[in-house]
Amino acid sequence: MNPDFIFDSDTDYETKMRKVFSYQYEKLMPFRVFCNELGISPNKVEKGDAVPLLPVEAFRDAEISSISPEKDMLRFRSSGTTGMKRSAHYVPDPELYRKSLHKGLHTFYPVHEFVILAYTPGYNENPESSLIWMLNELISTDETGLSRFLVPGEPISPMALDAIKASNKRILLFGAAFGLIDLAEKFPVSLPSDSIIMETGGMKTHRREMSRDELHKTLASAFTLDPSQVHSEYGMTEMLSQAYADGTGWFRCPGWLKISVRNPQNPLEEVPAGKEGLIGIIDLANVHSCSFILTGDKGVQKEDGRFQVMGRFVPENLRGCNFLIDRD
Amino acid sequence: MNTAADRATALGEAVQSWIDDESGLLGKALKATLDEQLFFRDDVNFALDHVRSSVSAESLKDWASKFSNQLHETESASGKKMLLCLHAGNLPLVGLQDILAVLISGHHYAGKISRKDPHLLSSLLRFLQENTTFDIHRYSTKIEDFTNLEADAVMFSGSESSVADVRRLLADKNMLAAGAAELIRTAHSSVAWIPQEANFEAVAAELVEAMFRYEGKGCRSLTTVFTDGDTRSLVEAIEAEAGASSYIKENLSVRKLSPLLHYKRSFYRALDQQCFSAGDRLIAATDPDLHTDGLVTITRADKDECIHFAEKNRRRIQSLYTTDTNTGFGQIVAEPIGFAQRPPVNWKPDGVDPLHWLYQPEQKPGPEV
């Protein structure tokens, strides 16, 4: 199937979603079994929100690919410690990821105005990281030649900053939260006031827990920016699209990516706007894997579709002997 | 009753008398409990049978004898403390051990009886008031009846999310004196290690009782199993036993899986992970999950991973059961699987003997709020 239709602005989202659902129901056995067990199939779905979302653990525990993975196929894997099972996302069509990445970023940012600086390990050290692949793609397509991976553990070079200033480009500084905090704490530097910092999450792996607000304030202070210049990206190994939040913390999606918030006690159900629940994803760019994913992230959504990410969902547990004031 | 041994003897004899008097207070309490459908008849009978066999003058004296040196303190009036027990009601008679410990210790007992199990413990307490000289200061299903009690210590079980509310209530209503000691138990389910050399068919009956008795609701109920054997075979053995269980057939078979468990079962089947449902419970060969109500997981792992899991989650895990308690489990004292729903009277919730605690009531920290 030629996946370019997912970017076609003349076709409504619902039509595109149904086409992807039918395709994946037919081609992806685990997803088909999952849907059948729930009594759902393409000819029984009336609305898009009735398509069941597969738990993201499927990418860890099974081969989620409608095309049989081949030896040289691009594959992304989630980060993890030795011995841990990691998710694998097979990408038989890297061009699809490129398109989703560029079109998605262009939806929200005038990318041609920016030089990309990435404070992450380089691509050669992490060829299986979807984030680093994405950054490598952005860096390599910048015609100025000024975009680059920064060296972890070293400050942003003053010469690099001068060169960017001389080019009249703005800076878009990418990094995982914990990496940017390290940079901010060890090598604070004034960035031009029209710069944007794009943190890509990852606060839970840092040596200390930090709220998003605290993170953004810390980064803004270290780089002499207004906190509104610290933005966020929401993505994961299992997705080929990203959502972006400006300084308000509310994420927006490109047209082929839909987020919903699901009832943790019944993931087939969406919760009303304003209520917290599990973040559900429909990423149409995942044509060759599974577009319909239930994450373990906690979120809340507004009526207009913007959403916030509130960390990992930790369920309240009422098992066992438990004195409850209102029940006992 | 001047000594702990005296109190233990009297209490054991009283409990046996209470249990034997089926037409008396217990009989009425039993009828009310079943009429109101608070628990399955099977579970109430099981609980009473267990009390009959485990609570006696001998067993209580034996329990008390372990702390006989410390128990003299309450034999003078000035050493007597007011103990407030907040009883949960998820199982029949679930608060009994705390009552026994307080009364053997010689302290004053005040007990908030759960509205979910309002009759059974109340009937015992009334029996004790009418037939013994034990100091039962107050018991009620209404929390307001303990306003201004100013108890010296409180004992209850709670979860991380509920403890803060309880503490607030106790403070607001002056139910505890300043500096009162707390014994808060937070563990909510139990784990088993089944080695590959165990006979899965032989152990399945005990596993099913550990998983399903009391609808799987107690903190001693089994929710997480580790084995270095074949998980498929173990799940099949448990499924066969569950299928033959009259308890499950008569009490649980009409129930359906919750939407969440239905969703999870669909996912497990999609990934060809062995699973089956019995009533509203789902048993699956998958990763451990301490949070999903009604889910029992069977995970292939080695013994060290099982021990590591139990230690890492020690605030949540009550007991570790196994087929061979002679083998070591690090710092953890493993119990036979058969003890899951039939613990001895002196078992240690959250690793703390309540009778021991009553004589060394250093503040056992509850969950951080």
XYZ file of C-alpha atoms in Angstrom:
697
model
C 0.000 0.000 0.000
C 1.323 3.453 -0.928
C 1.155 5.313 2.345
C 1.343 8.847 0.943
C -2.413 9.174 1.219
C -2.048 9.742 4.945
C -0.561 13.189 4.226
C -3.231 14.098 1.668
C -5.013 17.157 3.007
C -7.929 16.635 0.594
C -8.916 13.396 2.236
C -10.609 13.550 5.609
C -8.973 11.924 8.597
C -11.732 9.374 9.177
C -11.372 7.955 5.668
C -7.604 7.693 6.034
C -7.925 6.052 9.438
C -10.387 3.435 8.190
C -8.121 2.563 5.308
C -5.180 2.041 7.637
C -7.334 0.054 10.054
C -8.549 -2.266 7.300
C -5.027 -2.736 6.025
C -3.558 -3.534 9.442
C -6.493 -5.743 10.417
C -5.791 -7.780 7.320
C -1.997 -7.825 7.445
C -1.056 -7.803 11.116
C -2.045 -11.070 12.752
C -1.654 -10.081 16.429
C -3.740 -6.978 15.827
C -6.426 -8.963 14.002
C -6.663 -11.513 16.802
C -6.813 -8.660 19.326
C -9.658 -6.964 17.446
C -11.556 -10.233 16.979
C -11.313 -11.070 20.667
C -12.922 -7.705 21.371
C -15.586 -8.304 18.743
C -14.372 -5.445 16.571
C -13.597 -5.554 12.869
C -13.436 -2.965 10.071
C -17.006 -3.587 8.945
C -18.325 -3.217 12.487
C -16.621 0.057 13.330
C -18.935 3.029 13.039
C -16.603 5.675 14.336
C -12.836 6.003 14.575
C -12.827 6.009 18.328
C -14.188 2.457 18.322
C -10.951 1.027 16.927
C -9.232 -0.715 19.840
C -5.764 0.435 20.815
C -3.100 -2.230 21.169
C -1.011 -1.972 24.345
C 2.404 -0.551 23.523
C 3.998 -3.624 25.141
C 3.082 -5.457 21.932
C 6.150 -3.909 20.309
C 8.243 -5.520 23.016
C 6.574 -8.903 23.136
C 5.809 -9.556 19.473
C 6.839 -8.691 15.953
C 4.540 -5.833 15.035
C 5.110 -5.494 11.333
C 2.859 -6.109 8.356
C 5.957 -6.737 6.248
C 8.242 -9.536 7.273
C 11.350 -7.935 8.760
C 14.446 -8.421 6.660
C 18.030 -8.348 7.752
C 18.804 -4.821 6.576
C 15.462 -3.299 7.418
C 15.602 -0.134 9.478
C 14.740 -1.027 13.036
C 14.353 1.196 16.057
C 14.622 -0.137 19.570
C 13.643 1.443 22.847
C 16.357 2.270 25.355
C 16.817 -0.100 28.249
C 19.353 -1.745 30.526
C 21.151 -4.980 29.698
C 18.874 -7.943 30.016
C 15.706 -5.889 29.704
C 13.365 -6.731 26.855
C 13.179 -3.778 24.510
C 10.545 -2.697 22.038
C 11.381 -3.044 18.366
C 9.792 -0.963 15.642
C 10.499 -2.105 12.089
C 10.461 0.622 9.456
C 10.466 -0.920 5.969
C 9.899 2.511 4.428
C 12.271 5.098 5.947
C 10.968 7.650 3.460
C 7.645 7.530 5.259
C 9.349 8.467 8.522
C 11.188 11.276 6.734
C 7.976 12.680 5.350
C 6.167 12.430 8.650
C 9.047 14.084 10.454
C 9.503 16.993 8.051
C 5.824 17.606 7.400
C 5.068 17.350 11.108
C 7.734 19.802 12.170
C 6.833 22.158 9.343
C 3.258 22.178 10.550
C 4.301 24.025 13.685
C 7.700 25.573 13.038
C 9.265 27.553 10.170
C 12.054 25.007 10.022
C 13.974 26.833 7.309
C 14.598 29.636 9.826
C 16.423 27.328 12.205
C 19.757 25.676 12.760
C 19.363 22.389 14.640
C 21.660 21.657 17.561
C 21.206 18.226 19.127
C 22.549 17.554 22.605
C 22.393 13.762 22.383
C 24.836 11.008 21.555
C 25.556 10.862 17.844
C 23.878 8.645 15.291
C 26.792 6.244 14.857
C 26.701 5.330 18.536
C 22.931 4.851 18.550
C 21.684 3.742 15.128
C 18.632 2.127 16.696
C 17.326 5.268 18.383
C 14.374 6.771 16.530
C 15.037 10.147 18.163
C 18.645 10.224 17.056
C 17.712 9.049 13.564
C 15.217 11.902 13.427
C 17.805 14.438 14.573
C 20.346 13.060 12.139
C 17.825 13.525 9.358
C 17.096 17.122 10.366
C 20.789 17.920 10.685
C 21.764 16.350 7.386
C 19.045 18.189 5.454
C 20.089 21.610 6.722
C 21.714 23.366 3.806
C 23.698 25.822 5.915
C 25.888 23.046 7.297
C 25.646 24.682 10.711
C 23.317 22.085 12.230
C 25.125 19.450 14.228
C 25.227 17.010 17.109
C 26.848 18.678 20.093
C 29.475 16.777 22.013
C 28.028 15.375 25.253
C 29.912 16.673 28.252
C 31.139 19.758 26.484
C 29.736 23.282 26.259
C 28.105 24.723 23.167
C 30.988 26.136 21.219
C 31.092 29.971 21.191
C 32.374 29.795 17.605
C 29.347 27.721 16.595
C 27.052 30.258 18.233
C 28.795 33.117 16.430
C 28.487 31.349 13.108
C 24.783 30.783 13.626
C 24.297 34.414 14.628
C 26.132 35.535 11.490
C 23.852 33.366 9.354
C 20.742 35.123 10.726
C 19.258 31.742 11.600
C 17.558 30.871 14.837
C 18.632 28.044 17.092
C 16.476 24.999 17.753
C 18.242 23.088 20.509
C 17.016 19.497 20.880
C 17.752 17.117 23.695
C 16.318 14.688 26.189
C 15.397 16.381 29.434
C 18.143 14.800 31.478
C 20.780 15.682 28.904
C 19.682 19.293 28.646
C 19.669 19.631 32.426
C 23.265 18.396 32.523
C 24.202 20.925 29.858
C 22.332 23.696 31.672
C 23.937 22.924 35.000
C 27.490 22.462 33.744
C 27.667 24.893 30.822
C 24.991 27.580 31.014
C 25.224 30.055 28.155
C 23.164 32.921 26.795
C 21.375 31.921 23.646
C 19.803 34.454 21.276
C 16.372 35.454 22.546
C 14.597 33.925 19.530
C 16.053 30.486 20.178
C 13.848 27.536 21.039
C 14.767 24.634 23.266
C 12.973 21.401 22.410
C 13.046 18.862 25.208
C 11.954 15.395 24.214
C 11.005 14.054 27.634
C 12.976 11.573 29.703
C 12.696 13.210 33.112
C 12.174 9.938 34.904
C 15.630 8.663 34.076
C 17.382 11.683 35.531
C 19.161 11.403 38.862
C 16.342 13.306 40.442
C 12.669 13.648 39.619
C 11.717 17.036 38.231
C 8.375 18.449 37.166
C 8.006 19.775 33.664
C 7.552 23.310 35.012
C 10.729 23.097 37.058
C 12.595 21.638 34.091
C 11.496 24.417 31.787
C 12.310 27.148 34.293
C 15.761 25.655 34.872
C 16.518 25.444 31.177
C 15.176 28.932 30.492
C 17.298 30.389 33.241
C 20.481 28.592 32.201
C 20.156 29.671 28.568
C 18.799 33.161 29.354
C 15.498 32.599 27.599
C 11.918 33.259 28.468
C 10.263 30.042 29.737
C 7.864 30.299 26.787
C 10.842 29.486 24.563
C 11.185 26.016 26.074
C 9.054 23.629 24.028
C 8.419 19.886 24.202
C 8.190 17.047 21.763
C 6.125 13.893 22.418
C 7.193 10.822 20.553
C 8.463 7.319 21.174
C 10.170 4.396 19.508
C 6.773 2.957 18.617
C 5.658 6.081 16.739
C 6.758 7.642 13.463
C 5.108 10.972 14.190
C 5.578 13.561 16.904
C 3.417 16.037 18.744
C 4.745 19.427 19.791
C 4.015 21.737 22.699
C 5.000 25.354 22.946
C 5.722 27.004 26.269
C 2.129 26.398 27.442
C 2.768 22.653 27.772
C -0.229 21.702 25.606
C 0.707 19.401 22.728
C -0.661 19.679 19.218
C -0.595 17.011 16.522
C -0.157 17.044 12.775
C -3.221 15.940 10.813
C -2.349 12.217 10.625
C -1.755 11.859 14.355
C -4.636 11.713 16.822
C -4.383 11.494 20.562
C -7.161 10.411 22.899
C -7.274 9.864 26.636
C -8.580 6.491 27.722
C -10.276 5.146 30.803
C -7.662 3.053 32.652
C -10.447 0.712 33.813
C -11.741 0.295 30.283
C -9.271 1.313 27.577
C -11.922 0.996 24.871
C -13.550 4.077 26.349
C -12.412 7.668 26.030
C -12.715 9.887 29.065
C -14.299 13.334 28.870
C -12.136 16.362 28.172
C -10.364 17.509 31.308
C -10.282 14.076 32.937
C -7.005 12.203 33.371
C -6.385 8.820 31.864
C -4.079 6.785 29.668
C -2.794 8.401 26.490
C -3.952 6.614 23.361
C -2.350 7.184 19.984
C -3.511 6.761 16.412
C -0.445 7.427 14.300
C -1.319 6.853 10.661
C 2.354 7.044 9.722
C 2.705 3.628 11.397
C 1.151 2.102 8.299
C 3.497 -0.912 8.253
C 3.389 -1.600 12.006
C 0.417 -0.707 14.174
C -1.155 2.726 14.190
C -3.429 2.075 17.145
C -1.494 2.174 20.414
C -2.337 2.467 24.098
C 0.570 3.900 26.080
C 1.324 3.766 29.787
C 1.496 7.583 29.946
C -0.976 9.643 31.910
C -2.551 12.564 30.140
C -5.442 14.970 29.920
C -7.016 16.517 26.857
C -8.913 19.674 26.008
C -12.001 19.825 23.822
C -9.911 21.152 20.935
C -7.702 18.050 20.996
C -4.626 19.546 22.623
C -3.252 17.351 25.365
C -0.823 17.354 28.265
C 1.481 14.546 29.318
C 1.578 14.042 33.068
C 4.133 11.303 33.527
C 3.602 7.569 33.858
C 0.235 6.283 34.928
C 0.385 4.585 38.303
C -2.881 2.886 39.161
C -4.342 3.176 42.620
C -4.463 -0.238 44.148
C -7.293 -1.213 46.437
C -6.420 -4.883 46.666
C -5.924 -6.560 49.964
C -6.936 -5.545 53.457
C -7.544 -1.858 53.230
C -9.435 0.294 55.720
C -11.330 2.822 53.627
C -13.117 5.621 55.442
C -16.034 5.828 53.056
C -16.579 2.075 52.714
C -15.521 0.529 56.004
C -6.462 -12.602 84.795
C -3.120 -11.372 85.976
C -0.767 -12.665 83.359
C -0.642 -12.863 79.623
C -0.830 -16.629 79.872
C -4.044 -16.315 81.877
C -5.503 -13.953 79.331
C -4.465 -16.158 76.428
C -6.071 -19.205 78.030
C -9.293 -17.408 78.845
C -9.482 -15.862 75.420
C -8.834 -19.117 73.589
C -11.533 -20.860 75.590
C -13.953 -17.994 75.034
C -13.413 -17.994 71.296
C -14.072 -21.732 71.170
C -17.250 -21.283 73.184
C -18.393 -18.502 70.918
C -17.766 -20.614 67.822
C -19.529 -23.650 69.270
C -22.643 -21.735 70.265
C -24.301 -21.868 66.857
C -27.709 -20.897 68.148
C -26.375 -17.962 70.100
C -24.725 -14.720 69.141
C -22.621 -16.229 66.387
C -25.624 -17.972 64.862
C -27.514 -14.693 64.651
C -24.495 -12.913 63.243
C -24.002 -15.625 60.681
C -27.628 -15.438 59.568
C -27.496 -11.657 59.246
C -24.237 -11.840 57.302
C -25.659 -14.339 54.840
C -29.072 -12.690 54.599
C -27.378 -9.427 53.693
C -25.148 -11.293 51.223
C -22.045 -9.739 52.639
C -19.927 -12.790 51.841
C -20.326 -16.200 50.273
C -21.490 -18.860 52.716
C -18.468 -20.924 51.671
C -16.105 -18.151 52.715
C -17.772 -17.503 56.059
C -17.768 -21.210 56.880
C -14.152 -21.453 55.806
C -13.190 -18.526 58.023
C -15.039 -19.962 61.025
C -13.543 -23.408 60.490
C -10.123 -21.834 60.372
C -10.737 -19.929 63.614
C -11.963 -23.134 65.223
C -8.788 -24.969 64.311
C -6.259 -22.182 64.866
C -7.507 -20.170 67.850
C -7.365 -22.160 71.068
C -6.075 -21.718 74.571
C -2.945 -23.633 73.572
C -2.210 -21.679 70.416
C -2.746 -18.329 72.117
C -0.647 -19.302 75.132
C 2.091 -20.398 72.804
C 1.907 -17.072 70.989
C 1.990 -15.110 74.234
C 4.849 -17.161 75.642
C 7.217 -15.746 73.061
C 6.898 -12.329 74.690
C 6.258 -13.293 78.258
C 9.053 -11.102 79.559
C 7.538 -8.003 78.076
C 3.938 -8.666 78.906
C 4.155 -7.862 82.600
C 4.048 -4.164 81.947
C 0.312 -4.060 81.408
C -0.383 -5.969 84.532
C -0.369 -2.690 86.415
C -3.080 -0.194 85.518
C -0.609 2.535 84.645
C 0.840 0.355 81.894
C -2.494 -0.116 80.144
C -2.897 1.739 76.909
C -5.941 2.506 74.812
C -5.668 0.748 71.453
C -7.831 1.835 68.551
C -8.247 -0.831 65.867
C -9.709 0.182 62.509
C -10.928 -3.053 60.980
C -11.184 -3.551 57.237
C -14.073 -5.692 56.017
C -12.942 -7.239 52.782
C -12.911 -10.746 54.301
C -15.022 -12.267 57.075
C -13.345 -11.848 60.467
C -10.303 -10.192 58.894
C -9.629 -8.089 62.011
C -9.657 -10.995 64.466
C -5.900 -11.248 64.952
C -5.653 -7.606 66.034
C -8.429 -8.119 68.577
C -6.728 -11.210 69.992
C -3.387 -9.428 70.241
C -4.827 -6.412 72.065
C -6.761 -8.540 74.533
C -3.840 -10.868 75.281
C -1.641 -7.827 75.810
C -4.022 -6.575 78.480
C -4.496 -3.161 76.875
C -7.885 -1.494 76.408
C -9.527 -2.396 73.097
C -11.539 0.078 71.027
C -12.547 -1.146 67.593
C -14.110 0.466 64.555
C -15.990 -2.430 62.972
C -16.296 -2.391 59.220
C -19.718 -1.769 57.697
C -18.817 -4.454 55.191
C -18.537 -7.062 57.969
C -20.612 -5.595 60.773
C -21.926 -8.739 62.459
C -19.264 -11.409 62.941
C -16.588 -9.597 64.934
C -19.281 -7.686 66.798
C -20.825 -10.949 67.933
C -17.485 -12.125 69.329
C -16.914 -8.832 71.111
C -20.376 -8.925 72.609
C -19.821 -12.540 73.659
C -16.593 -11.539 75.374
C -18.275 -8.613 77.110
C -21.073 -10.827 78.414
C -18.962 -13.823 79.383
C -15.483 -12.590 80.309
C -13.753 -9.701 82.032
C -11.728 -8.596 79.004
C -11.453 -4.859 78.682
C -13.500 -4.067 75.603
C -13.839 -0.331 75.888
C -15.898 0.407 72.804
C -16.780 -1.042 69.415
C -18.951 0.404 66.703
C -19.453 0.585 62.967
C -19.557 4.378 63.194
C -16.262 6.193 63.100
C -17.821 9.199 64.828
C -18.189 7.106 67.983
C -14.450 7.343 68.455
C -14.282 11.135 68.475
C -12.110 12.393 71.345
C -11.007 8.865 72.201
C -7.380 10.031 72.384
C -6.121 6.507 71.917
C -2.468 5.801 72.619
C -2.015 3.759 69.496
C -3.829 2.773 66.332
C -3.678 -0.399 64.253
C -5.053 -0.731 60.737
C -4.366 -1.829 57.184
C -4.346 0.623 54.319
C -2.957 1.438 50.922
C -0.543 4.213 50.103
C -3.422 6.271 48.789
C -5.811 5.739 51.707
C -3.478 6.183 54.683
C -3.237 9.956 54.368
C -7.017 10.322 54.590
C -7.195 8.078 57.613
C -4.470 9.983 59.426
C -6.248 13.225 58.707
C -9.524 11.892 60.087
C -7.864 10.565 63.224
C -6.253 13.931 63.843
C -9.321 16.028 63.046
C -11.558 14.023 65.377
C -9.025 13.786 68.185
C -9.168 10.011 68.048
C -5.482 9.706 68.816
C -3.427 11.243 71.577
C -0.402 13.313 70.627
C 2.505 11.064 69.793
C 0.297 8.010 69.439
C 1.984 4.981 67.951
C 0.779 3.594 64.627
C 0.852 0.099 63.223
C -0.134 0.466 59.583
C 0.022 -2.509 57.262
C 0.152 -1.750 53.549
C 0.883 -5.063 51.878
C -1.953 -6.050 49.606
C -1.174 -9.317 47.857
C 1.156 -12.304 47.906
C 3.649 -14.068 45.687
C 4.578 -17.691 45.109
C 7.702 -19.415 43.896
C 7.003 -22.753 42.201
C 10.225 -24.542 41.222
C 10.238 -26.582 38.038
C 10.755 -29.790 40.013
C 7.433 -29.326 41.795
C 4.529 -31.476 40.681
C 2.265 -28.855 39.148
C -0.845 -31.019 39.291
C -0.248 -31.788 42.945
C 0.255 -28.158 43.935
C -2.567 -26.771 41.793
C -5.278 -27.267 44.423
C -3.404 -25.174 46.975
C -2.637 -22.553 44.353
C -6.303 -22.304 43.393
C -7.324 -21.864 47.013
C -4.635 -19.225 47.466
C -5.847 -17.381 44.353
C -9.627 -17.695 44.610
C -10.625 -18.082 48.246
C -12.402 -14.977 49.559
C -12.762 -13.900 45.908
C -9.039 -13.250 45.883
C -9.496 -10.132 47.995
C -7.230 -10.629 50.978
C -3.633 -9.505 51.375
C -2.675 -13.152 51.704
C -4.325 -13.951 48.377
C -1.968 -15.020 45.662
C -1.681 -12.690 42.678
C 1.833 -13.276 41.378
C 3.523 -16.579 40.628
C 7.076 -17.130 39.480
C 8.389 -20.405 38.159
C 11.476 -21.608 36.375
C 9.337 -24.380 34.900
C 7.052 -24.324 31.914
C 4.447 -21.609 32.447
C 2.066 -23.210 30.003
C 1.993 -26.446 31.978
C 1.505 -24.583 35.217
C -1.345 -22.499 33.824
C -2.963 -25.649 32.434
C -2.708 -27.399 35.777
C -4.268 -24.443 37.555
C -6.974 -24.169 34.921
C -7.875 -27.847 35.302
C -8.084 -27.490 39.065
C -10.098 -24.276 38.817
C -12.467 -25.993 36.415
C -13.102 -28.722 38.955
C -13.480 -26.375 41.908
C -16.929 -26.408 43.461
C -16.160 -23.099 45.178
C -15.596 -21.441 41.821
C -18.540 -23.162 40.153
C -21.002 -22.233 42.872
C -19.825 -18.747 43.698
C -17.831 -17.181 40.908
C -18.953 -18.724 37.646
C -21.806 -16.257 37.089
C -19.415 -13.339 37.200
C -17.833 -11.838 34.131
C -14.482 -10.278 33.529
C -14.262 -6.527 34.032
C -13.791 -4.449 30.870
C -10.119 -4.058 31.730
C -9.559 -7.772 32.186
C -11.494 -8.501 28.991
C -9.187 -6.063 27.215
C -6.107 -7.674 28.735
C -7.274 -11.175 27.883
C -7.748 -10.091 24.275
C -4.201 -8.790 24.264
C -2.724 -11.934 25.830
C -4.520 -14.100 23.280
C -3.259 -11.874 20.473
C 0.265 -12.550 21.657
C -0.435 -16.239 22.229
C 0.191 -15.897 25.966
C -1.535 -18.711 27.854
C -4.464 -17.481 29.903
C -7.874 -18.464 31.188
C -10.642 -16.824 33.101
C -12.653 -18.203 35.993
C -15.552 -15.971 36.925
C -14.220 -12.450 37.154
C -10.591 -13.438 37.545
C -7.998 -13.769 34.840
C -4.967 -16.012 35.164
C -2.292 -15.331 32.559
C 1.267 -16.310 31.708
C 2.595 -12.793 31.496
C 4.706 -10.234 33.331
C 3.893 -9.486 36.970
C 1.239 -6.869 37.585
C 0.511 -5.876 41.157
C -2.051 -3.251 40.235
C -4.777 -4.866 38.174
C -7.584 -6.153 40.319
C -8.623 -9.664 39.391
C -5.438 -10.532 37.503
C -3.118 -13.347 38.569
C 0.149 -13.563 36.656
C 2.382 -16.564 36.081
C 5.879 -15.509 35.044
C 8.844 -17.546 33.983
C 11.852 -16.414 35.983
C 14.605 -17.798 38.123
C 14.456 -17.840 41.905
C 16.720 -14.823 42.293
C 14.401 -12.761 40.110
C 11.468 -13.832 42.277
C 13.316 -12.826 45.433
C 14.395 -9.546 43.863
C 10.782 -8.800 42.897
C 9.523 -9.566 46.394
C 12.198 -7.414 48.012
C 11.720 -4.527 45.605
C 7.964 -4.556 46.263
C 8.152 -5.414 49.935
C 5.699 -2.677 50.930
C 3.072 -4.241 48.682
C 3.765 -7.946 49.116
C 2.423 -9.708 52.173
C 3.795 -13.206 51.901
C 5.912 -15.409 49.716
C 4.670 -18.985 49.394
C 6.514 -21.966 48.047
C 6.476 -25.727 47.857
C 9.721 -26.176 49.769
C 10.221 -23.800 52.670
C 13.538 -25.383 53.563
C 15.269 -23.512 50.786
C 16.355 -19.963 51.482
C 14.811 -16.787 50.094
C 17.272 -14.173 51.228
C 15.796 -12.123 54.032
C 12.307 -13.377 53.291
C 10.716 -16.106 55.372
C 8.715 -18.202 52.938
C 5.537 -19.996 53.928
C 3.988 -23.195 52.625
C 1.346 -22.536 49.984
C -1.209 -24.321 52.130
C -0.873 -21.543 54.730
C -2.040 -18.857 52.300
C -5.621 -18.740 53.510
C -4.982 -20.726 56.709
C -2.235 -18.834 58.486
C -1.341 -19.649 62.087
C -2.781 -17.259 64.661
C 0.629 -15.669 65.225
C 1.415 -14.869 61.588
C 3.075 -11.519 60.943
C 1.228 -9.031 58.730
C 3.845 -6.936 56.924
C 6.456 -8.872 58.865
C 5.335 -7.465 62.240
C 3.906 -9.628 64.990
C 1.088 -7.436 66.381
C 1.492 -8.875 69.864
C 5.197 -8.122 69.804
C 4.481 -4.619 68.555
C 2.072 -3.994 71.404
C 5.006 -4.367 73.776
C 7.460 -2.482 71.670
C 5.246 0.071 69.973
C 8.031 2.117 68.420
C 6.513 4.010 65.604
C 6.382 1.629 62.678
C 6.438 4.074 59.806
C 3.499 3.856 57.508
C 3.707 4.954 53.885
C 4.985 8.472 53.337
C 2.216 10.895 52.604
